[in-house]
Short mmCIF file of N, CA and C in Angstrom, two decimals:
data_model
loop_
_atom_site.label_atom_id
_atom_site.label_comp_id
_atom_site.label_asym_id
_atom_site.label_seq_id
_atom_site.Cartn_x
_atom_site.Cartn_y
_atom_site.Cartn_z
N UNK A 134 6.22 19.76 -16.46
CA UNK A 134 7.13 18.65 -16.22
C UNK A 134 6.36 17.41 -15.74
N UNK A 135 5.37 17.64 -14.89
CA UNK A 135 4.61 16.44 -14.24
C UNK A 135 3.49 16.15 -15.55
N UNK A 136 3.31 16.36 -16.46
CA UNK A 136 2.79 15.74 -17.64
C UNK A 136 3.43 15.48 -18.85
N UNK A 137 4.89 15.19 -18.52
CA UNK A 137 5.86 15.38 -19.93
C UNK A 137 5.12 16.12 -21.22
N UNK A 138 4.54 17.49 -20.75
CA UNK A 138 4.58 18.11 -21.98
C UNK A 138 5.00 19.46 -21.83
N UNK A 139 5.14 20.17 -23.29
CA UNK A 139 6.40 21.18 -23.25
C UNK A 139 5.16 22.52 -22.48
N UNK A 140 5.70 23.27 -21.86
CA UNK A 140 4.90 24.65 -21.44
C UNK A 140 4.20 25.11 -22.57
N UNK A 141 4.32 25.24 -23.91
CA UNK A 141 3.93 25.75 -25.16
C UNK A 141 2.47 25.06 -25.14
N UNK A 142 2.77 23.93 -24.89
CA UNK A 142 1.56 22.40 -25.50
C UNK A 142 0.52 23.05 -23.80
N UNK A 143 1.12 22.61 -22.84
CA UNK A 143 0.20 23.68 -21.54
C UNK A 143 -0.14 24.79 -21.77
N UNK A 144 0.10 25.56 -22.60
CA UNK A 144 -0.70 26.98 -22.33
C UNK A 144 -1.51 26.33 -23.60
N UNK A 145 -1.23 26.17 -24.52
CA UNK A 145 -2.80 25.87 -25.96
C UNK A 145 -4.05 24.85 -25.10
N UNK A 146 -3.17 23.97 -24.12
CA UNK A 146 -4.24 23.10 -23.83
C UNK A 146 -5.68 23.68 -22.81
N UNK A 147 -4.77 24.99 -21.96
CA UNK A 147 -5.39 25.37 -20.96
C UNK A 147 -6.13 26.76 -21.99
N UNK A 148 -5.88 27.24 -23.22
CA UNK A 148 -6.54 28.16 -23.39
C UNK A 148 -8.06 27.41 -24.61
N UNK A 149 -7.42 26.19 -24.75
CA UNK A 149 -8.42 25.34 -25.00
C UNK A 149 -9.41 25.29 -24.58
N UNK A 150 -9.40 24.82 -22.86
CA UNK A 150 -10.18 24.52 -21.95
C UNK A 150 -11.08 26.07 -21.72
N UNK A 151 -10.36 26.69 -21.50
CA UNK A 151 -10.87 28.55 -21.06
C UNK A 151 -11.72 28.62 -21.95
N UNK A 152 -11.31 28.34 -23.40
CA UNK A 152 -12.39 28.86 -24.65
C UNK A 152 -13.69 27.75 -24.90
N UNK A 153 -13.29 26.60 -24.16
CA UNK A 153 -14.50 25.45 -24.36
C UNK A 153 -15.67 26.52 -22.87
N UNK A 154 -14.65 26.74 -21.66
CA UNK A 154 -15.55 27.31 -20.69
C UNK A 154 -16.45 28.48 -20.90
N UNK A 155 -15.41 29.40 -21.66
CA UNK A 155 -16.01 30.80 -22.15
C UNK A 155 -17.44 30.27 -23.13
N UNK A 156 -17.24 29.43 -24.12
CA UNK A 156 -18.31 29.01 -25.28
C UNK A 156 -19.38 28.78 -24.60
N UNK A 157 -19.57 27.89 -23.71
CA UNK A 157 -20.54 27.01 -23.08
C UNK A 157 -21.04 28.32 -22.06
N UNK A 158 -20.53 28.96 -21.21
CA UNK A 158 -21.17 30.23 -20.30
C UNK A 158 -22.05 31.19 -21.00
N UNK A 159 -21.39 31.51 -22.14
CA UNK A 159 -21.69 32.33 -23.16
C UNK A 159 -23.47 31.81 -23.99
N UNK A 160 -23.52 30.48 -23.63
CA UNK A 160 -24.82 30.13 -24.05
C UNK A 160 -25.52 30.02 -22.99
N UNK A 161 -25.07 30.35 -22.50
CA UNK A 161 -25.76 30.20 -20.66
C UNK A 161 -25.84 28.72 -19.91
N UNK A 162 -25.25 27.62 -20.31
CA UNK A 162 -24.72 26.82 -19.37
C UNK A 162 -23.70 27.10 -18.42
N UNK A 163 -24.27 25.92 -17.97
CA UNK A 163 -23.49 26.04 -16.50
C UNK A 163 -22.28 25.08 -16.92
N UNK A 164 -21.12 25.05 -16.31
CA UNK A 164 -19.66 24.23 -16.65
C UNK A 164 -18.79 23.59 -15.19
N UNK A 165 -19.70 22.26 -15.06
CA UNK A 165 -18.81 21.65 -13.93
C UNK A 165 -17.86 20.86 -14.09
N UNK A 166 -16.25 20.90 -13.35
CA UNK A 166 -15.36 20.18 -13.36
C UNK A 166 -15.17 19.82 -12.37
N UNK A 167 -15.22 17.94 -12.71
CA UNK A 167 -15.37 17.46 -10.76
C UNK A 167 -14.25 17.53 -9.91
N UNK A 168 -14.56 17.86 -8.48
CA UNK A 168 -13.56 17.89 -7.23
C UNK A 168 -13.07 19.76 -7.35
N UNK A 169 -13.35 20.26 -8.62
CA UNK A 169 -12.49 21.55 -8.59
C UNK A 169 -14.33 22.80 -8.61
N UNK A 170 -14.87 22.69 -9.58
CA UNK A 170 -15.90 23.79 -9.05
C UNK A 170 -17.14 23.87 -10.39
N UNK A 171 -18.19 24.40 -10.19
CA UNK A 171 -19.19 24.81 -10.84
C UNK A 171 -18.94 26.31 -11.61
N UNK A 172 -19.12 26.48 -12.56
CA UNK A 172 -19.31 27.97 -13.32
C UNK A 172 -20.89 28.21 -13.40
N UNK A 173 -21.68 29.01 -12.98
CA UNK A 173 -23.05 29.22 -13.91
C UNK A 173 -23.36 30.48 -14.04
N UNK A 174 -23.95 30.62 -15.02
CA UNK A 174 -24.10 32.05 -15.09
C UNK A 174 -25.55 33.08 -14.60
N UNK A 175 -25.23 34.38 -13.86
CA UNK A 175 -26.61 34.45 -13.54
C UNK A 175 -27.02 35.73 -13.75
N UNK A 176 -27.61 36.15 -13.47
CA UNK A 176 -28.44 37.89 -14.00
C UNK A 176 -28.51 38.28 -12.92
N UNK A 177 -27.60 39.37 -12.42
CA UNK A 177 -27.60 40.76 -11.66
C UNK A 177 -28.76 41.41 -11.90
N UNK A 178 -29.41 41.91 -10.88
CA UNK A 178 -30.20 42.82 -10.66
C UNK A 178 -29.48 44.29 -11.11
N UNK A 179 -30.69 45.08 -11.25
CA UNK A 179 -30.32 46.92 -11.90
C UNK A 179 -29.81 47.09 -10.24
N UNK A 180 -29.11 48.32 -10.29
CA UNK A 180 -28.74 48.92 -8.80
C UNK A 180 -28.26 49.92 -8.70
N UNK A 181 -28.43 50.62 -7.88
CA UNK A 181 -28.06 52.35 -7.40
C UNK A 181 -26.53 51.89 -7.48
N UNK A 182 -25.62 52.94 -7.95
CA UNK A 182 -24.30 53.04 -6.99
C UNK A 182 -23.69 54.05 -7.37
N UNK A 183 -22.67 54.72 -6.59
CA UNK A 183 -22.24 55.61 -5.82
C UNK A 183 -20.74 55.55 -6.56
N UNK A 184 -20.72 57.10 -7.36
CA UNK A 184 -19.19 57.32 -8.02
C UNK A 184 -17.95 57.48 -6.33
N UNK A 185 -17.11 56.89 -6.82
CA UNK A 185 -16.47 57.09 -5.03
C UNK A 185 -16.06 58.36 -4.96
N UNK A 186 -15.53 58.86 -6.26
CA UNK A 186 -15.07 60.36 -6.00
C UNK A 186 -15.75 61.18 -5.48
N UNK A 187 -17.36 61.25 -6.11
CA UNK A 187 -18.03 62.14 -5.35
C UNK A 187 -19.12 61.39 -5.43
N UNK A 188 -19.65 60.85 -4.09
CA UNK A 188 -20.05 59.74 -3.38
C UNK A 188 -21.88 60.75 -3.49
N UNK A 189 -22.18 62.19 -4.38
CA UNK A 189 -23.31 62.59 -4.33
C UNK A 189 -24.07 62.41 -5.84
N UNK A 190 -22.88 61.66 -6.52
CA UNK A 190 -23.10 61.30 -7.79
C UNK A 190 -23.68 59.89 -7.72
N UNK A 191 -25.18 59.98 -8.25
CA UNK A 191 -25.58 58.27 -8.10
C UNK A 191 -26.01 57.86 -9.29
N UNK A 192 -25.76 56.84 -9.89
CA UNK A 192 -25.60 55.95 -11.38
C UNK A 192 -27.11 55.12 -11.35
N UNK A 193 -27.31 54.51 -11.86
CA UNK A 193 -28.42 53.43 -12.48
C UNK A 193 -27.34 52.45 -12.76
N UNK A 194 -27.05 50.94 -12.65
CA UNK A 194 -25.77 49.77 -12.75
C UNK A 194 -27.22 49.48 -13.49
N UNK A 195 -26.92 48.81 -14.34
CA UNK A 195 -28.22 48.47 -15.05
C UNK A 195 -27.94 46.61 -15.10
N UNK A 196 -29.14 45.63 -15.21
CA UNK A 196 -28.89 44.33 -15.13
C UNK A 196 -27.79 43.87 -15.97
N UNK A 197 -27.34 43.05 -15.54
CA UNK A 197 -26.35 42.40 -16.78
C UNK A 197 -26.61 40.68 -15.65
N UNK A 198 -25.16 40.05 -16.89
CA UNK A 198 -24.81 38.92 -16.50
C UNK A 198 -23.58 38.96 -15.77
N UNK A 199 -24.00 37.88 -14.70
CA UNK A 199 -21.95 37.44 -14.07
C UNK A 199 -22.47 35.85 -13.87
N UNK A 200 -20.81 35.65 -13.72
CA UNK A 200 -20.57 34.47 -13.50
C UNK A 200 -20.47 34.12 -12.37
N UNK A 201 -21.08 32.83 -11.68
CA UNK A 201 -20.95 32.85 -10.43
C UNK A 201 -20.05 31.39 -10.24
N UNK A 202 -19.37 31.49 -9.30
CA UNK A 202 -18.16 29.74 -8.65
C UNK A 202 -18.76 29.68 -7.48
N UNK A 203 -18.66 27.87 -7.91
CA UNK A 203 -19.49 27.28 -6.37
C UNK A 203 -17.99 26.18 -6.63
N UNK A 204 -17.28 26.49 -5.61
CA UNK A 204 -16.29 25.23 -5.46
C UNK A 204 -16.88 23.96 -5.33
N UNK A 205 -15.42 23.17 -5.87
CA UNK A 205 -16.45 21.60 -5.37
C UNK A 205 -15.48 21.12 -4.38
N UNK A 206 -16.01 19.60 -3.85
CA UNK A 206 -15.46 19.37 -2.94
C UNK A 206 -14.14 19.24 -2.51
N UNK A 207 -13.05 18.47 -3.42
CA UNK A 207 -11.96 18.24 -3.54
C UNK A 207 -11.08 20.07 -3.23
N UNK A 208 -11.75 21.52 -3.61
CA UNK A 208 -11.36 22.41 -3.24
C UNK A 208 -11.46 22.70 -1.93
N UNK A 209 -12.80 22.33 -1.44
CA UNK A 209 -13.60 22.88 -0.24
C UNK A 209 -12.42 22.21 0.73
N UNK A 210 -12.05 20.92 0.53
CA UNK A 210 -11.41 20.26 1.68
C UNK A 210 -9.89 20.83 1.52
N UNK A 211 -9.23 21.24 0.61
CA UNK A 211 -7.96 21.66 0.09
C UNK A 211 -8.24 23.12 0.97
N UNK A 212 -9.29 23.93 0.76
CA UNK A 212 -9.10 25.81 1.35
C UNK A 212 -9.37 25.27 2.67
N UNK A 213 -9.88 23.68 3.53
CA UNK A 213 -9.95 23.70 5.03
C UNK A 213 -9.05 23.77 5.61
N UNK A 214 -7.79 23.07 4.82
CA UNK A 214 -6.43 23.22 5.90
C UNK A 214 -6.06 23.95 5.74
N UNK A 215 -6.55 25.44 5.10
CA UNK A 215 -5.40 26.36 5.29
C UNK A 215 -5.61 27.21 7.09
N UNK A 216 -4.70 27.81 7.41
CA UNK A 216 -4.79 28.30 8.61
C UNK A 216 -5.45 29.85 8.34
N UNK A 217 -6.04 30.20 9.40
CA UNK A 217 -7.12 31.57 8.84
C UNK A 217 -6.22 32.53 9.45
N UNK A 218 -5.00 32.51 10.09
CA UNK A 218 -4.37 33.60 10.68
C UNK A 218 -2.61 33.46 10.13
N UNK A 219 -2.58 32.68 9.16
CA UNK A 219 -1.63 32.84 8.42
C UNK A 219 -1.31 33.90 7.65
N UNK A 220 -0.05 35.28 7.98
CA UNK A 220 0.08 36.60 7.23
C UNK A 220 0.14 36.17 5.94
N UNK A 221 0.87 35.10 5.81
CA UNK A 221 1.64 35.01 4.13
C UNK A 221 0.69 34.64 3.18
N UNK A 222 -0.38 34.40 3.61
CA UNK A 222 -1.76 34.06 2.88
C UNK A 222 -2.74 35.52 2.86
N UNK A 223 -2.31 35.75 1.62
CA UNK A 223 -3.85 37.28 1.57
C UNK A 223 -5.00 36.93 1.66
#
């Protein structure tokens, strides 16, 4: 409503954006949008870990990629006012 366009035209525009973000990560750039946050992508280390069921079972996690978020500022100052002992906030 606050962009007179129909919800239909908002979801193509935003899966637009997702698939321009996904493209660009996927080559290993990084994807900043100002005031809201950084995407970059980075390489995990290999690592031990532990099936929970039976916590004597230990794996090899082998390297891969993740994505890492560095908020930007316009967020940073938006998550300051929230209150840290507010229940209704998970």
């Amino acid at each position: 409503e606050r962009c007179a366009i129909t919800g239909a035209e908002a979801n193509r525009t935003l899966e637009l954006v997702t698939g321009l973000i996904f493209e660009q990560l996927a080559k290993g750039n990084s994807v900043s949008l100002r005031g809201f946050g950084t995407f970059q992508v980075r390489k995990a280390k290999s690592k031990l870990g532990r099936n929970p069921s039976n916590p004597k079972q230990v794996k090899v996690i082998p390297e891969r990629w993740n994505v890492r978020f560095r908020p930007g500022g316009a967020m940073k100052v938006a998550l300051s006012s929230l209150p840290i002992d507010d229940p209704s906030i998970p």
